[in-house]
JSON list of C-alpha atoms in Angstrom, two decimals:
[
{"chain": "A", "resi": 1, "resn": "MET", "atom": "CA", "xyz": [4.63, -10.88, 5.83]},
{"chain": "A", "resi": 2, "resn": "HIS", "atom": "CA", "xyz": [1.70, -12.61, 7.43]},
{"chain": "A", "resi": 3, "resn": "THR", "atom": "CA", "xyz": [1.10, -12.72, 11.39]},
{"chain": "A", "resi": 4, "resn": "PRO", "atom": "CA", "xyz": [-2.00, -12.23, 13.82]},
{"chain": "A", "resi": 5, "resn": "GLN", "atom": "CA", "xyz": [-1.05, -8.62, 14.50]},
{"chain": "A", "resi": 6, "resn": "LEU", "atom": "CA", "xyz": [-1.38, -7.42, 10.86]},
{"chain": "A", "resi": 7, "resn": "ASP", "atom": "CA", "xyz": [-4.24, -9.56, 10.23]},
{"chain": "A", "resi": 8, "resn": "LYS", "atom": "CA", "xyz": [-5.75, -7.54, 13.61]},
{"chain": "A", "resi": 9, "resn": "ALA", "atom": "CA", "xyz": [-4.59, -4.17, 12.44]},
{"chain": "A", "resi": 10, "resn": "ALA", "atom": "CA", "xyz": [-5.99, -4.70, 8.67]},
{"chain": "A", "resi": 11, "resn": "GLU", "atom": "CA", "xyz": [-9.43, -5.84, 10.35]},
{"chain": "A", "resi": 12, "resn": "ILE", "atom": "CA", "xyz": [-9.34, -2.94, 12.40]},
{"chain": "A", "resi": 13, "resn": "LEU", "atom": "CA", "xyz": [-8.74, -0.56, 9.65]},
{"chain": "A", "resi": 14, "resn": "CYS", "atom": "CA", "xyz": [-11.27, -2.33, 7.67]},
{"chain": "A", "resi": 15, "resn": "ILE", "atom": "CA", "xyz": [-8.37, -2.62, 4.57]},
{"chain": "A", "resi": 16, "resn": "SER", "atom": "CA", "xyz": [-7.12, -5.44, 3.04]},
{"chain": "A", "resi": 17, "resn": "LYS", "atom": "CA", "xyz": [-3.80, -6.72, 4.50]},
{"chain": "A", "resi": 18, "resn": "SER", "atom": "CA", "xyz": [-2.30, -6.09, 1.09]},
{"chain": "A", "resi": 19, "resn": "GLU", "atom": "CA", "xyz": [-3.09, -2.26, 1.61]},
{"chain": "A", "resi": 20, "resn": "LEU", "atom": "CA", "xyz": [-1.36, -2.35, 5.07]},
{"chain": "A", "resi": 21, "resn": "SER", "atom": "CA", "xyz": [1.70, -3.85, 3.85]},
{"chain": "A", "resi": 22, "resn": "ASN", "atom": "CA", "xyz": [1.80, -1.29, 1.19]},
{"chain": "A", "resi": 23, "resn": "LEU", "atom": "CA", "xyz": [1.25, 1.46, 4.14]},
{"chain": "A", "resi": 24, "resn": "LEU", "atom": "CA", "xyz": [3.62, 0.03, 6.10]},
{"chain": "A", "resi": 25, "resn": "ARG", "atom": "CA", "xyz": [6.46, -0.09, 3.35]},
{"chain": "A", "resi": 26, "resn": "GLY", "atom": "CA", "xyz": [5.78, 3.49, 3.05]},
{"chain": "A", "resi": 27, "resn": "GLN", "atom": "CA", "xyz": [3.95, 3.39, -0.33]},
{"chain": "A", "resi": 28, "resn": "PHE", "atom": "CA", "xyz": [1.46, 6.34, 0.16]},
{"chain": "A", "resi": 29, "resn": "LYS", "atom": "CA", "xyz": [0.71, 7.07, -3.51]},
{"chain": "A", "resi": 30, "resn": "SER", "atom": "CA", "xyz": [-2.84, 5.70, -4.00]},
{"chain": "A", "resi": 31, "resn": "CYS", "atom": "CA", "xyz": [-3.49, 7.08, -0.43]},
{"chain": "A", "resi": 32, "resn": "THR", "atom": "CA", "xyz": [-5.14, 10.49, -0.06]},
{"chain": "A", "resi": 33, "resn": "ILE", "atom": "CA", "xyz": [-4.79, 12.73, 3.02]},
{"chain": "A", "resi": 34, "resn": "ASP", "atom": "CA", "xyz": [-8.21, 12.15, 4.17]},
{"chain": "A", "resi": 35, "resn": "ARG", "atom": "CA", "xyz": [-7.76, 8.36, 3.88]},
{"chain": "A", "resi": 36, "resn": "ILE", "atom": "CA", "xyz": [-4.56, 8.47, 6.21]},
{"chain": "A", "resi": 37, "resn": "PHE", "atom": "CA", "xyz": [-6.53, 10.72, 8.93]},
{"chain": "A", "resi": 38, "resn": "SER", "atom": "CA", "xyz": [-9.23, 8.17, 8.46]},
{"chain": "A", "resi": 39, "resn": "LEU", "atom": "CA", "xyz": [-6.82, 5.34, 9.38]},
{"chain": "A", "resi": 40, "resn": "LEU", "atom": "CA", "xyz": [-4.94, 6.97, 12.21]},
{"chain": "A", "resi": 41, "resn": "ARG", "atom": "CA", "xyz": [-8.64, 7.80, 13.76]},
{"chain": "A", "resi": 42, "resn": "LYS", "atom": "CA", "xyz": [-9.54, 3.97, 13.53]},
{"chain": "A", "resi": 43, "resn": "LEU", "atom": "CA", "xyz": [-6.23, 3.57, 15.44]},
{"chain": "A", "resi": 44, "resn": "ASP", "atom": "CA", "xyz": [-7.56, 5.91, 18.16]},
{"chain": "A", "resi": 45, "resn": "HIS", "atom": "CA", "xyz": [-5.22, 8.80, 17.25]},
{"chain": "A", "resi": 46, "resn": "ASP", "atom": "CA", "xyz": [-6.13, 12.79, 17.65]},
{"chain": "A", "resi": 47, "resn": "ILE", "atom": "CA", "xyz": [-4.68, 14.56, 14.89]},
{"chain": "A", "resi": 48, "resn": "GLU", "atom": "CA", "xyz": [-3.83, 18.17, 15.12]},
{"chain": "A", "resi": 49, "resn": "ILE", "atom": "CA", "xyz": [-2.75, 20.41, 12.54]},
{"chain": "A", "resi": 50, "resn": "VAL", "atom": "CA", "xyz": [-0.59, 23.96, 13.27]},
{"chain": "A", "resi": 51, "resn": "LEU", "atom": "CA", "xyz": [0.03, 26.50, 11.09]},
{"chain": "A", "resi": 52, "resn": "HIS", "atom": "CA", "xyz": [2.93, 28.89, 11.80]},
{"chain": "A", "resi": 53, "resn": "LYS", "atom": "CA", "xyz": [3.68, 32.38, 9.59]},
{"chain": "A", "resi": 54, "resn": "ARG", "atom": "CA", "xyz": [7.31, 31.28, 8.15]},
{"chain": "A", "resi": 55, "resn": "PRO", "atom": "CA", "xyz": [9.81, 33.42, 9.17]},
{"chain": "A", "resi": 56, "resn": "VAL", "atom": "CA", "xyz": [11.22, 36.05, 6.91]},
{"chain": "A", "resi": 57, "resn": "ASN", "atom": "CA", "xyz": [15.03, 34.63, 7.20]},
{"chain": "A", "resi": 58, "resn": "THR", "atom": "CA", "xyz": [13.83, 31.15, 6.15]},
{"chain": "A", "resi": 59, "resn": "PRO", "atom": "CA", "xyz": [14.46, 30.15, 2.40]},
{"chain": "A", "resi": 60, "resn": "SER", "atom": "CA", "xyz": [11.10, 28.19, 2.36]},
{"chain": "A", "resi": 61, "resn": "ALA", "atom": "CA", "xyz": [8.28, 26.95, 4.31]},
{"chain": "A", "resi": 62, "resn": "ALA", "atom": "CA", "xyz": [8.68, 23.58, 6.37]},
{"chain": "A", "resi": 63, "resn": "LEU", "atom": "CA", "xyz": [6.89, 20.85, 7.07]},
{"chain": "A", "resi": 64, "resn": "ARG", "atom": "CA", "xyz": [7.27, 18.99, 10.60]},
{"chain": "A", "resi": 65, "resn": "ILE", "atom": "CA", "xyz": [5.23, 15.84, 11.58]},
{"chain": "A", "resi": 66, "resn": "SER", "atom": "CA", "xyz": [5.84, 14.87, 14.87]},
{"chain": "A", "resi": 67, "resn": "THR", "atom": "CA", "xyz": [4.10, 12.08, 17.60]},
{"chain": "A", "resi": 68, "resn": "SER", "atom": "CA", "xyz": [3.51, 12.56, 21.23]},
{"chain": "A", "resi": 69, "resn": "ALA", "atom": "CA", "xyz": [5.08, 9.86, 23.65]},
{"chain": "A", "resi": 70, "resn": "ASP", "atom": "CA", "xyz": [1.68, 9.44, 24.80]}
]
């Protein structure tokens, strides 16, 4: 997959096109959370982490990721 948009995205993120391609295919094994946060900041995204106590009647803790419509 070689498009001008991917070339520009890789340039903005300061990563290779092959690394970007891997990330777009959901291959995050070699990517730390710090690295993901850094890439999101380069794309001008704010990152917010909110912790809530797990309700007593819930069998296990949950992980939710959401995005704003902005």
